[in-house]
Amino acid sequence: AWTKVSVPSTEDLYGVWVGGGTVVAVGGTPSNPVALHYDGTTWSEGSLPPSVKFVRLTAVWGSAKDDVHAVTTEPPSGQASFLRFDGKAWSITGSVGKDMNAIWGFARDSVYAAGAWDAVYRYDGAAWTKAKTGGTPNHRRAIYGSSPSDLWLDAYAHFNGSKWSTTTSLHPPFKARVNAGWAAPSGFCVVVAEGGSIATHPAGKPAGSWVDSNKGPTLRGVTGLGDGAVIVGDEGTILRDDGRTQTPMGSPVSTNLY
């Protein structure tokens, strides 16, 4: 069963990563960006670089407990930050002049982030560089994939390891704004969106089964659990997705979950 835990912050948290016996959760407001750490026993608030201000942390991903990356929104003046936690301290690894909303990776030298204007950036273990040229003012909120040669941006663009291609076949049944995506190494992917929309599809193929399109509370997050996924959203929604059906899981809260 799910239980509620206490953390040393009252700010909203928008992303969480679990691995190596630790948990990192990020979020906050422009006046108080936060990164929380759990070492298996105790939660604590991490110290962010002084220049990380007037932003909120939007997403987090890690390859190990000493290699955790996070992204931020763009401040009123200045640039959004790419952050990295080495197990001891947070540092800035790069910056960009647009909101960054999502992050996904495969290894220490293969991390991707996505944000405004269709922008995608890649971290090679040393520096962030542009991996896709943006073309529309859309704020992309999901980047996910089973491998570096099977990477999805929201539910409309796919990267095969050498080039990006855009598909419109997902759009007719899935017009709601995408909020999050997740992929298993096997290739099973789940995308969640506004209005309770859920989509599943195999790696590299836009076709899939569409469930609860534009019905129910907005869904905001998805991650893996065993051979399936856990989906969360507004009004404390928690669903278990086994690739065929979605089953409600008991929730101890009624607040929005990310």
PDB file of C-alpha atoms in Angstrom, residues 14-256:
ATOM      1  CA  TYR A  14       7.624  17.829 -10.006  1.00  0.00           C
ATOM      2  CA  GLY A  15      10.126  15.021 -10.515  1.00  0.00           C
ATOM      3  CA  VAL A  16      11.597  12.061  -8.652  1.00  0.00           C
ATOM      4  CA  TRP A  17      14.393   9.597  -9.374  1.00  0.00           C
ATOM      5  CA  VAL A  18      15.128   6.388  -7.460  1.00  0.00           C
ATOM      6  CA  GLY A  19      18.331   4.363  -7.690  1.00  0.00           C
ATOM      7  CA  GLY A  20      21.347   3.069  -5.817  1.00  0.00           C
ATOM      8  CA  GLY A  21      19.520   3.113  -2.492  1.00  0.00           C
ATOM      9  CA  THR A  22      18.744   6.811  -2.760  1.00  0.00           C
ATOM     10  CA  VAL A  23      15.880   9.058  -3.870  1.00  0.00           C
ATOM     11  CA  VAL A  24      16.131  12.550  -5.356  1.00  0.00           C
ATOM     12  CA  ALA A  25      13.024  14.736  -5.710  1.00  0.00           C
ATOM     13  CA  VAL A  26      13.011  18.195  -7.298  1.00  0.00           C
ATOM     14  CA  GLY A  27      10.582  21.086  -7.595  1.00  0.00           C
ATOM     15  CA  GLY A  28       9.877  24.296  -5.759  1.00  0.00           C
ATOM     16  CA  THR A  29       8.872  27.766  -6.877  1.00  0.00           C
ATOM     17  CA  PRO A  30      10.849  30.607  -8.489  1.00  0.00           C
ATOM     18  CA  SER A  31      11.362  32.047  -5.020  1.00  0.00           C
ATOM     19  CA  ASN A  32      12.441  28.687  -3.562  1.00  0.00           C
ATOM     20  CA  PRO A  33      13.739  25.968  -5.924  1.00  0.00           C
ATOM     21  CA  VAL A  34      14.366  22.715  -4.050  1.00  0.00           C
ATOM     22  CA  ALA A  35      16.171  19.399  -4.420  1.00  0.00           C
ATOM     23  CA  LEU A  36      15.478  16.789  -1.742  1.00  0.00           C
ATOM     24  CA  HIS A  37      17.601  13.709  -1.029  1.00  0.00           C
ATOM     25  CA  TYR A  38      16.704  10.458   0.725  1.00  0.00           C
ATOM     26  CA  ASP A  39      19.535   8.142   1.774  1.00  0.00           C
ATOM     27  CA  GLY A  40      17.363   5.206   2.787  1.00  0.00           C
ATOM     28  CA  THR A  41      16.794   6.573   6.270  1.00  0.00           C
ATOM     29  CA  THR A  42      16.464  10.341   6.260  1.00  0.00           C
ATOM     30  CA  TRP A  43      15.239  13.068   3.920  1.00  0.00           C
ATOM     31  CA  SER A  44      17.352  16.237   3.628  1.00  0.00           C
ATOM     32  CA  GLU A  45      17.341  19.336   1.437  1.00  0.00           C
ATOM     33  CA  GLY A  46      20.278  19.723  -0.904  1.00  0.00           C
ATOM     34  CA  SER A  47      22.163  22.979  -1.394  1.00  0.00           C
ATOM     35  CA  LEU A  48      21.818  24.328  -4.938  1.00  0.00           C
ATOM     36  CA  PRO A  49      24.392  26.632  -6.564  1.00  0.00           C
ATOM     37  CA  PRO A  50      23.776  30.297  -5.582  1.00  0.00           C
ATOM     38  CA  SER A  51      23.096  31.286  -9.185  1.00  0.00           C
ATOM     39  CA  VAL A  52      20.150  28.867  -9.409  1.00  0.00           C
ATOM     40  CA  LYS A  53      17.388  31.295  -8.438  1.00  0.00           C
ATOM     41  CA  PHE A  54      14.084  32.601  -9.767  1.00  0.00           C
ATOM     42  CA  VAL A  55      13.460  29.169 -11.292  1.00  0.00           C
ATOM     43  CA  ARG A  56      11.884  25.873 -10.356  1.00  0.00           C
ATOM     44  CA  LEU A  57      13.398  22.456 -10.950  1.00  0.00           C
ATOM     45  CA  THR A  58      11.134  20.573 -13.339  1.00  0.00           C
ATOM     46  CA  ALA A  59      12.588  17.085 -13.864  1.00  0.00           C
ATOM     47  CA  VAL A  60      15.330  14.724 -12.671  1.00  0.00           C
ATOM     48  CA  TRP A  61      17.077  11.579 -13.926  1.00  0.00           C
ATOM     49  CA  GLY A  62      20.149   9.651 -12.801  1.00  0.00           C
ATOM     50  CA  SER A  63      22.396   6.791 -13.864  1.00  0.00           C
ATOM     51  CA  ALA A  64      23.692   6.279 -10.296  1.00  0.00           C
ATOM     52  CA  LYS A  65      23.508   7.996  -6.940  1.00  0.00           C
ATOM     53  CA  ASP A  66      26.632   9.982  -7.823  1.00  0.00           C
ATOM     54  CA  ASP A  67      25.353  10.964 -11.283  1.00  0.00           C
ATOM     55  CA  VAL A  68      21.959  12.674 -11.040  1.00  0.00           C
ATOM     56  CA  HIS A  69      20.838  15.375 -13.490  1.00  0.00           C
ATOM     57  CA  ALA A  70      18.065  17.954 -13.213  1.00  0.00           C
ATOM     58  CA  VAL A  71      16.719  20.781 -15.376  1.00  0.00           C
ATOM     59  CA  THR A  72      15.049  24.093 -14.590  1.00  0.00           C
ATOM     60  CA  THR A  73      12.734  26.713 -16.016  1.00  0.00           C
ATOM     61  CA  GLU A  74      14.176  29.894 -17.499  1.00  0.00           C
ATOM     62  CA  PRO A  75      14.436  32.828 -15.041  1.00  0.00           C
ATOM     63  CA  PRO A  76      13.099  36.308 -15.934  1.00  0.00           C
ATOM     64  CA  SER A  77      16.680  37.300 -16.766  1.00  0.00           C
ATOM     65  CA  GLY A  78      19.411  34.799 -17.489  1.00  0.00           C
ATOM     66  CA  GLN A  79      19.157  31.190 -18.630  1.00  0.00           C
ATOM     67  CA  ALA A  80      17.704  27.875 -17.485  1.00  0.00           C
ATOM     68  CA  SER A  81      20.241  25.538 -15.913  1.00  0.00           C
ATOM     69  CA  PHE A  82      21.347  21.965 -16.408  1.00  0.00           C
ATOM     70  CA  LEU A  83      22.329  20.629 -12.979  1.00  0.00           C
ATOM     71  CA  ARG A  84      24.279  17.570 -11.837  1.00  0.00           C
ATOM     72  CA  PHE A  85      24.585  15.964  -8.397  1.00  0.00           C
ATOM     73  CA  ASP A  86      27.801  13.961  -7.843  1.00  0.00           C
ATOM     74  CA  GLY A  87      26.649  12.365  -4.610  1.00  0.00           C
ATOM     75  CA  LYS A  88      27.931  15.270  -2.541  1.00  0.00           C
ATOM     76  CA  ALA A  89      27.000  18.557  -4.184  1.00  0.00           C
ATOM     77  CA  TRP A  90      24.987  20.090  -7.026  1.00  0.00           C
ATOM     78  CA  SER A  91      26.771  21.944  -9.816  1.00  0.00           C
ATOM     79  CA  ILE A  92      25.780  23.626 -13.079  1.00  0.00           C
ATOM     80  CA  THR A  93      26.840  21.713 -16.196  1.00  0.00           C
ATOM     81  CA  GLY A  94      25.265  24.027 -18.763  1.00  0.00           C
ATOM     82  CA  SER A  95      22.601  26.609 -19.489  1.00  0.00           C
ATOM     83  CA  VAL A  96      20.098  27.460 -22.209  1.00  0.00           C
ATOM     84  CA  GLY A  97      17.773  30.375 -22.969  1.00  0.00           C
ATOM     85  CA  LYS A  98      14.475  28.511 -22.715  1.00  0.00           C
ATOM     86  CA  ASP A  99      12.440  26.462 -20.240  1.00  0.00           C
ATOM     87  CA  MET A 100      13.532  22.845 -19.898  1.00  0.00           C
ATOM     88  CA  ASN A 101      10.751  20.508 -18.825  1.00  0.00           C
ATOM     89  CA  ALA A 102      11.889  16.888 -19.151  1.00  0.00           C
ATOM     90  CA  ILE A 103      14.987  14.720 -18.889  1.00  0.00           C
ATOM     91  CA  TRP A 104      15.814  11.103 -19.719  1.00  0.00           C
ATOM     92  CA  GLY A 105      19.017   9.134 -20.038  1.00  0.00           C
ATOM     93  CA  PHE A 106      20.679   5.826 -20.754  1.00  0.00           C
ATOM     94  CA  ALA A 107      24.173   6.225 -19.270  1.00  0.00           C
ATOM     95  CA  ARG A 108      26.542   8.816 -17.789  1.00  0.00           C
ATOM     96  CA  ASP A 109      27.461   9.938 -21.289  1.00  0.00           C
ATOM     97  CA  SER A 110      23.993   9.731 -22.835  1.00  0.00           C
ATOM     98  CA  VAL A 111      21.443  12.079 -21.240  1.00  0.00           C
ATOM     99  CA  TYR A 112      18.716  14.028 -23.062  1.00  0.00           C
ATOM    100  CA  ALA A 113      16.609  17.027 -22.006  1.00  0.00           C
ATOM    101  CA  ALA A 114      13.635  18.653 -23.727  1.00  0.00           C
ATOM    102  CA  GLY A 115      11.772  21.915 -23.395  1.00  0.00           C
ATOM    103  CA  ALA A 116      10.355  24.960 -25.155  1.00  0.00           C
ATOM    104  CA  TRP A 117      10.440  25.399 -28.931  1.00  0.00           C
ATOM    105  CA  ASP A 118      10.817  21.660 -29.539  1.00  0.00           C
ATOM    106  CA  ALA A 119      14.344  21.912 -28.164  1.00  0.00           C
ATOM    107  CA  VAL A 120      16.294  18.762 -27.304  1.00  0.00           C
ATOM    108  CA  TYR A 121      19.783  18.807 -25.770  1.00  0.00           C
ATOM    109  CA  ARG A 122      22.208  15.941 -25.182  1.00  0.00           C
ATOM    110  CA  TYR A 123      24.843  15.512 -22.468  1.00  0.00           C
ATOM    111  CA  ASP A 124      27.864  13.400 -23.467  1.00  0.00           C
ATOM    112  CA  GLY A 125      29.425  13.228 -20.027  1.00  0.00           C
ATOM    113  CA  ALA A 126      31.284  16.507 -20.507  1.00  0.00           C
ATOM    114  CA  ALA A 127      28.960  19.101 -22.049  1.00  0.00           C
ATOM    115  CA  TRP A 128      25.408  19.763 -23.248  1.00  0.00           C
ATOM    116  CA  THR A 129      24.864  20.329 -26.978  1.00  0.00           C
ATOM    117  CA  LYS A 130      21.764  20.814 -29.113  1.00  0.00           C
ATOM    118  CA  ALA A 131      20.446  17.489 -30.415  1.00  0.00           C
ATOM    119  CA  LYS A 132      17.385  18.741 -32.278  1.00  0.00           C
ATOM    120  CA  THR A 133      16.572  22.082 -33.841  1.00  0.00           C
ATOM    121  CA  GLY A 134      13.267  23.426 -32.624  1.00  0.00           C
ATOM    122  CA  GLY A 135      10.605  24.468 -35.081  1.00  0.00           C
ATOM    123  CA  THR A 136       7.425  25.345 -33.164  1.00  0.00           C
ATOM    124  CA  PRO A 137       6.635  27.277 -29.969  1.00  0.00           C
ATOM    125  CA  ASN A 138       5.379  24.121 -28.262  1.00  0.00           C
ATOM    126  CA  HIS A 139       6.660  23.332 -24.791  1.00  0.00           C
ATOM    127  CA  ARG A 140       7.682  19.678 -24.915  1.00  0.00           C
ATOM    128  CA  ARG A 141       7.146  17.986 -21.564  1.00  0.00           C
ATOM    129  CA  ALA A 142       8.186  14.387 -22.198  1.00  0.00           C
ATOM    130  CA  ILE A 143      11.295  12.713 -23.535  1.00  0.00           C
ATOM    131  CA  TYR A 144      11.714   8.957 -23.109  1.00  0.00           C
ATOM    132  CA  GLY A 145      12.912   5.858 -24.911  1.00  0.00           C
ATOM    133  CA  SER A 146      14.203   2.308 -24.668  1.00  0.00           C
ATOM    134  CA  SER A 147      17.660   3.126 -26.102  1.00  0.00           C
ATOM    135  CA  PRO A 148      19.598   5.977 -27.756  1.00  0.00           C
ATOM    136  CA  SER A 149      18.276   4.673 -31.082  1.00  0.00           C
ATOM    137  CA  ASP A 150      14.655   4.637 -29.895  1.00  0.00           C
ATOM    138  CA  LEU A 151      13.929   8.018 -28.334  1.00  0.00           C
ATOM    139  CA  TRP A 152      10.546   9.783 -28.267  1.00  0.00           C
ATOM    140  CA  LEU A 153       9.726  13.470 -27.807  1.00  0.00           C
ATOM    141  CA  ASP A 154       6.202  13.874 -26.424  1.00  0.00           C
ATOM    142  CA  ALA A 155       4.111  11.667 -28.720  1.00  0.00           C
ATOM    143  CA  TYR A 156       4.970  13.222 -32.025  1.00  0.00           C
ATOM    144  CA  ALA A 157       8.701  12.896 -32.828  1.00  0.00           C
ATOM    145  CA  HIS A 158      11.004   9.868 -32.846  1.00  0.00           C
ATOM    146  CA  PHE A 159      14.806   9.603 -32.994  1.00  0.00           C
ATOM    147  CA  ASN A 160      16.313   6.418 -34.451  1.00  0.00           C
ATOM    148  CA  GLY A 161      19.895   7.174 -33.462  1.00  0.00           C
ATOM    149  CA  SER A 162      20.728   9.180 -36.570  1.00  0.00           C
ATOM    150  CA  LYS A 163      17.747  11.370 -37.427  1.00  0.00           C
ATOM    151  CA  TRP A 164      14.454  12.703 -36.084  1.00  0.00           C
ATOM    152  CA  SER A 165      11.154  11.966 -37.776  1.00  0.00           C
ATOM    153  CA  THR A 166       7.760  13.471 -37.052  1.00  0.00           C
ATOM    154  CA  THR A 167       4.590  11.431 -37.001  1.00  0.00           C
ATOM    155  CA  THR A 168       1.053  12.783 -37.123  1.00  0.00           C
ATOM    156  CA  SER A 169      -0.654   9.425 -36.732  1.00  0.00           C
ATOM    157  CA  LEU A 170      -0.642   9.844 -32.964  1.00  0.00           C
ATOM    158  CA  HIS A 171      -2.458  13.149 -33.067  1.00  0.00           C
ATOM    159  CA  PRO A 172      -6.042  12.326 -34.144  1.00  0.00           C
ATOM    160  CA  PRO A 173      -6.879  10.256 -31.041  1.00  0.00           C
ATOM    161  CA  PHE A 174      -4.422  12.039 -28.776  1.00  0.00           C
ATOM    162  CA  LYS A 175      -4.957  15.782 -28.995  1.00  0.00           C
ATOM    163  CA  ALA A 176      -4.464  16.486 -25.295  1.00  0.00           C
ATOM    164  CA  ARG A 177      -1.224  18.061 -24.128  1.00  0.00           C
ATOM    165  CA  VAL A 178       1.342  15.419 -23.204  1.00  0.00           C
ATOM    166  CA  ASN A 179       2.661  15.736 -19.642  1.00  0.00           C
ATOM    167  CA  ALA A 180       5.014  12.775 -19.229  1.00  0.00           C
ATOM    168  CA  GLY A 181       6.333   9.608 -20.841  1.00  0.00           C
ATOM    169  CA  TRP A 182       8.216   6.492 -19.802  1.00  0.00           C
ATOM    170  CA  ALA A 183       9.824   3.574 -21.619  1.00  0.00           C
ATOM    171  CA  ALA A 184      11.065   0.161 -20.511  1.00  0.00           C
ATOM    172  CA  PRO A 185      14.251  -1.403 -21.944  1.00  0.00           C
ATOM    173  CA  SER A 186      11.949  -3.908 -23.660  1.00  0.00           C
ATOM    174  CA  GLY A 187      10.405  -1.091 -25.682  1.00  0.00           C
ATOM    175  CA  PHE A 188       7.052  -0.825 -23.903  1.00  0.00           C
ATOM    176  CA  CYS A 189       6.181   2.890 -23.643  1.00  0.00           C
ATOM    177  CA  VAL A 190       3.473   4.835 -21.829  1.00  0.00           C
ATOM    178  CA  VAL A 191       2.474   8.455 -22.433  1.00  0.00           C
ATOM    179  CA  VAL A 192       0.069  10.415 -20.199  1.00  0.00           C
ATOM    180  CA  ALA A 193      -1.654  13.722 -20.802  1.00  0.00           C
ATOM    181  CA  GLU A 194      -4.309  16.242 -19.888  1.00  0.00           C
ATOM    182  CA  GLY A 195      -7.851  15.003 -19.397  1.00  0.00           C
ATOM    183  CA  GLY A 196      -6.845  11.519 -18.265  1.00  0.00           C
ATOM    184  CA  SER A 197      -5.458  10.454 -21.659  1.00  0.00           C
ATOM    185  CA  ILE A 198      -3.172   7.401 -21.702  1.00  0.00           C
ATOM    186  CA  ALA A 199      -1.351   5.939 -24.707  1.00  0.00           C
ATOM    187  CA  THR A 200       0.804   2.849 -24.986  1.00  0.00           C
ATOM    188  CA  HIS A 201       2.922   1.858 -27.970  1.00  0.00           C
ATOM    189  CA  PRO A 202       5.844  -0.435 -28.829  1.00  0.00           C
ATOM    190  CA  ALA A 203       9.248   1.124 -29.404  1.00  0.00           C
ATOM    191  CA  GLY A 204       9.757   2.806 -32.741  1.00  0.00           C
ATOM    192  CA  LYS A 205       6.115   2.513 -33.804  1.00  0.00           C
ATOM    193  CA  PRO A 206       3.461   5.215 -33.467  1.00  0.00           C
ATOM    194  CA  ALA A 207       0.536   2.789 -33.477  1.00  0.00           C
ATOM    195  CA  GLY A 208      -0.838   1.697 -30.130  1.00  0.00           C
ATOM    196  CA  SER A 209      -3.869   1.178 -27.952  1.00  0.00           C
ATOM    197  CA  TRP A 210      -5.586   4.306 -26.690  1.00  0.00           C
ATOM    198  CA  VAL A 211      -7.273   4.346 -23.327  1.00  0.00           C
ATOM    199  CA  ASP A 212      -9.528   6.856 -21.544  1.00  0.00           C
ATOM    200  CA  SER A 213      -8.908   9.580 -24.100  1.00  0.00           C
ATOM    201  CA  ASN A 214      -9.866  12.946 -22.582  1.00  0.00           C
ATOM    202  CA  LYS A 215     -11.673  11.436 -19.589  1.00  0.00           C
ATOM    203  CA  GLY A 216     -10.983  11.645 -15.869  1.00  0.00           C
ATOM    204  CA  PRO A 217      -8.414  13.666 -13.930  1.00  0.00           C
ATOM    205  CA  THR A 218      -5.366  15.035 -15.732  1.00  0.00           C
ATOM    206  CA  LEU A 219      -2.381  12.669 -15.557  1.00  0.00           C
ATOM    207  CA  ARG A 220       1.014  14.217 -14.859  1.00  0.00           C
ATOM    208  CA  GLY A 221       3.626  11.522 -14.264  1.00  0.00           C
ATOM    209  CA  VAL A 222       4.588   7.954 -15.132  1.00  0.00           C
ATOM    210  CA  THR A 223       7.409   5.632 -14.119  1.00  0.00           C
ATOM    211  CA  GLY A 224       8.223   1.940 -14.230  1.00  0.00           C
ATOM    212  CA  LEU A 225       7.270  -0.701 -11.703  1.00  0.00           C
ATOM    213  CA  GLY A 226       8.076  -4.358 -12.349  1.00  0.00           C
ATOM    214  CA  ASP A 227       6.855  -5.292 -15.817  1.00  0.00           C
ATOM    215  CA  GLY A 228       4.528  -2.308 -16.073  1.00  0.00           C
ATOM    216  CA  ALA A 229       4.146   1.318 -15.082  1.00  0.00           C
ATOM    217  CA  VAL A 230       2.680   3.512 -12.358  1.00  0.00           C
ATOM    218  CA  ILE A 231       0.771   6.610 -13.467  1.00  0.00           C
ATOM    219  CA  VAL A 232      -0.074   9.566 -11.216  1.00  0.00           C
ATOM    220  CA  GLY A 233      -2.157  12.698 -11.633  1.00  0.00           C
ATOM    221  CA  ASP A 234      -4.639  15.137 -10.213  1.00  0.00           C
ATOM    222  CA  GLU A 235      -6.832  14.459  -7.183  1.00  0.00           C
ATOM    223  CA  GLY A 236      -4.347  11.903  -5.843  1.00  0.00           C
ATOM    224  CA  THR A 237      -4.781   9.568  -8.820  1.00  0.00           C
ATOM    225  CA  ILE A 238      -2.481   6.509  -8.858  1.00  0.00           C
ATOM    226  CA  LEU A 239      -2.920   3.856 -11.553  1.00  0.00           C
ATOM    227  CA  ARG A 240      -1.111   0.599 -12.309  1.00  0.00           C
ATOM    228  CA  ASP A 241      -0.638  -0.022 -16.058  1.00  0.00           C
ATOM    229  CA  ASP A 242       0.312  -3.546 -17.126  1.00  0.00           C
ATOM    230  CA  GLY A 243       0.297  -2.746 -20.832  1.00  0.00           C
ATOM    231  CA  ARG A 244      -3.300  -3.845 -21.272  1.00  0.00           C
ATOM    232  CA  THR A 245      -5.379  -2.226 -18.563  1.00  0.00           C
ATOM    233  CA  GLN A 246      -5.111   0.489 -15.933  1.00  0.00           C
ATOM    234  CA  THR A 247      -6.066  -0.400 -12.366  1.00  0.00           C
ATOM    235  CA  PRO A 248      -6.568   2.215  -9.608  1.00  0.00           C
ATOM    236  CA  MET A 249      -4.214   1.892  -6.653  1.00  0.00           C
ATOM    237  CA  GLY A 250      -5.183   3.200  -3.251  1.00  0.00           C
ATOM    238  CA  SER A 251      -3.916   6.728  -2.680  1.00  0.00           C
ATOM    239  CA  PRO A 252      -3.358   8.277   0.761  1.00  0.00           C
ATOM    240  CA  VAL A 253      -3.727  11.835  -0.596  1.00  0.00           C
ATOM    241  CA  SER A 254      -6.205  13.866  -2.655  1.00  0.00           C
ATOM    242  CA  THR A 255      -3.709  16.466  -3.884  1.00  0.00           C
ATOM    243  CA  ASN A 256      -2.229  16.552  -7.383  1.00  0.00           C
TER     244      ASN A 256
END
